[in-house]
Amino acid sequence: MPKAKPGDHAAPSPPARSRGRLIVVANRLPVNRAGAGDWSRSPGGLVSALEPILARRRGVWVGWDGGTGRAPRPFVHQNLSIHPVALSARDVEQFYNGMSNRSLWPLYHDAIRTPEFHRRWWETYQDTNQRFARAAARVARRGDLVWVHDYHLQLVPRMLRELRPDLRIGFFLHIPFPPEELFAWLPWRTAVLKGLLGADVVAFQTQSSAQNFSRMARRYAGAEGTDARVETGPRAVRVRALPISIDFQEFDTLAADPKVVRAAKEIRQRLGGRRVLLSVDRLDYTKGIEHRLYMFEDLLDRGLIGVDDAVMVQIAVPSREVVPDYTQTRTQVEHSVGRINGAHAEPGRVAVHYFRRSLSRQDLAAYYLVADVMLVTPLRDGMNLVAKEYVATRRDLSGALVLSEFAGAARELRRALLVNPRDVDGFGAAVRQALSLPSEDARQRMAILRMNVRRHDVHDWARAFLEELEGS
Ligand code: ADP
Ligand code: G6P
């Protein structure tokens, strides 16, 4: 493990195109401390996206290991230098579950659940951000690029700049940045904006998020400038829309792996050779799982779909389970699955298969291969990588993607069947259309979708961001 060496604080900014290391600062590390000495892969899109990038270059990752109390010493994981940041039980409650996941997450996702604001959570958010900033300042050497990620760490860019004015600092928000109608609710909106404005480059998943941020910075943080460049005092901050993506090659290759193909065949047989409607999500209220089940139930109730012809498979990975809105979502989902199967299942033929567990990449790819129709229908989502992963596995151009208009991915994947998940009639009609799409139409759509994802893969995304940062 390379020894961390404090940088030269008085040094001037490094020249553009510096060949320093990449320091990622994110709440989650790529691995998560599951129990005594056990590590597992961390959940969610942030880790899925960043892992392949860091696998290709010398990198350092500063983040939380998922435990409480003393952090493990720095270690090396798959060529990557890992620097754990310790969170206490109180930090987990107030910074992670509280401010991050009960204030900011719902606020930034259209207030689908009502955000709560508490002074204590905010104080702990500030303290914890300060700790991440100090950890990054200790690890970074002169010339390194520091890339801070997501809503947990919005104060880090400014805090880090105060500690290390010599560094180039970038920030990427993986979730939507809300419009003024919602952002203005945040009691600490000015501090959050000033925190983000400490970066040289601030980037978002979509143009509308980028625009929302620039407008809020002008309105509430005294910044000036345009949508793409905001000025605070003598500093200019580049504001960009850079939609994140996946490692296309990884999923394309997995889909041709004989073991995966065999597993897919077996799953299909076990499902009774019926048409398969698949969904894969973190068990989160933003993902619209209840709305999706309701749509499917409605089609069954009206006899527009039958259990002899089609089956729905919902794979849901547990997430943020102590937050009450998540417990409630799980209860509602499980209740709906029980109700639908109670009314419609036949011997040997359930209507909905529900798996609440995390799967390996291979098993996930096998399910993608089995899916005649992929339902990706969040109520709001920064991007949604599952949609792109599905497309990358469809080498034979079969299959159809039904995609919510409210996922960032809908801005790029225009040839999917786009739906409003709250419009049960429109949603149901799109699913029926997906099931009966003429094969030439389906193939043409899938070919274009695959071209979109292949051309704009995660390496392309990282390259674009780092070029902005090095040139800033
Ligand atoms: P989010 O970041 O909100 O969780 P994304 O769709 O962007 O949503 O990313 C989710 C990531 O987690 C994807 O890479 C997907 O493959 C992975 N994932 C989702 N559900 C599971 C599961 N049950 N088992 C394993 N990985 C999963
Ligand atoms: C989303 C967020 C990530 C987060 C992930 C998993 O992708 O944008 O920042 O890591 O969900 O959530 P968790 O709370 O388990 O880290």
mmCIF file of C-alpha atoms and ligand atoms in Angstrom, residues 26-28 42-47 64 96 101 105 109 149-152 173-175 205 282 284 287 318-320 326 381, ligand 2:
data_model
loop_
_atom_site.group_PDB
_atom_site.id
_atom_site.type_symbol
_atom_site.label_atom_id
_atom_site.label_comp_id
_atom_site.label_asym_id
_atom_site.label_seq_id
_atom_site.Cartn_x
_atom_site.Cartn_y
_atom_site.Cartn_z
ATOM 1 C CA ALA A 26 -17.289 8.940 -1.436
ATOM 2 C CA ASN A 27 -19.354 7.932 1.549
ATOM 3 C CA ARG A 28 -19.232 4.256 0.492
ATOM 4 C CA SER A 42 -21.058 -2.359 -1.518
ATOM 5 C CA PRO A 43 -24.562 -1.845 -2.939
ATOM 6 C CA GLY A 44 -25.687 0.769 -5.430
ATOM 7 C CA GLY A 45 -24.846 2.500 -8.667
ATOM 8 C CA LEU A 46 -22.021 4.718 -7.392
ATOM 9 C CA VAL A 47 -19.794 1.758 -6.585
ATOM 10 C CA TRP A 64 -16.731 4.683 5.046
ATOM 11 C CA TYR A 96 -26.040 8.782 7.164
ATOM 12 C CA ASN A 101 -31.143 9.677 3.802
ATOM 13 C CA TRP A 105 -32.385 11.921 -0.397
ATOM 14 C CA HIS A 109 -36.007 13.012 -5.306
ATOM 15 C CA HIS A 149 -19.009 12.079 -4.918
ATOM 16 C CA ASP A 150 -22.641 12.458 -4.047
ATOM 17 C CA TYR A 151 -25.077 14.072 -1.655
ATOM 18 C CA HIS A 152 -23.470 12.833 1.558
ATOM 19 C CA LEU A 173 -23.766 14.338 -7.895
ATOM 20 C CA HIS A 174 -25.211 10.901 -8.668
ATOM 21 C CA ILE A 175 -28.783 11.877 -7.806
ATOM 22 C CA GLN A 205 -26.438 13.569 -14.499
ATOM 23 C CA ARG A 282 -32.475 -1.392 -4.506
ATOM 24 C CA ASP A 284 -36.121 2.082 -2.318
ATOM 25 C CA LYS A 287 -37.813 3.028 -7.618
ATOM 26 C CA PRO A 318 -32.174 -4.574 0.792
ATOM 27 C CA SER A 319 -31.238 -0.957 1.457
ATOM 28 C CA ARG A 320 -31.148 1.545 4.382
ATOM 29 C CA TYR A 326 -37.720 2.004 3.711
ATOM 30 C CA ASP A 381 -33.803 8.506 -10.453
HETATM 31 C C1 G6P B 2 -27.278 5.495 -4.671
HETATM 32 C C2 G6P B 2 -26.476 6.674 -4.162
HETATM 33 C C3 G6P B 2 -25.102 6.200 -3.672
HETATM 34 C C4 G6P B 2 -25.269 5.090 -2.660
HETATM 35 C C5 G6P B 2 -26.120 3.960 -3.234
HETATM 36 C C6 G6P B 2 -26.393 2.846 -2.238
HETATM 37 O O1 G6P B 2 -26.620 4.988 -5.781
HETATM 38 O O2 G6P B 2 -26.350 7.649 -5.184
HETATM 39 O O3 G6P B 2 -24.393 7.273 -3.090
HETATM 40 O O4 G6P B 2 -24.020 4.594 -2.244
HETATM 41 O O5 G6P B 2 -27.365 4.475 -3.673
HETATM 42 O O6 G6P B 2 -26.954 3.351 -1.071
HETATM 43 P P1 G6P B 2 -26.260 3.217 0.354
HETATM 44 O O7 G6P B 2 -27.062 4.097 1.254
HETATM 45 O O8 G6P B 2 -26.325 1.768 0.692
HETATM 46 O O9 G6P B 2 -24.838 3.681 0.215
#
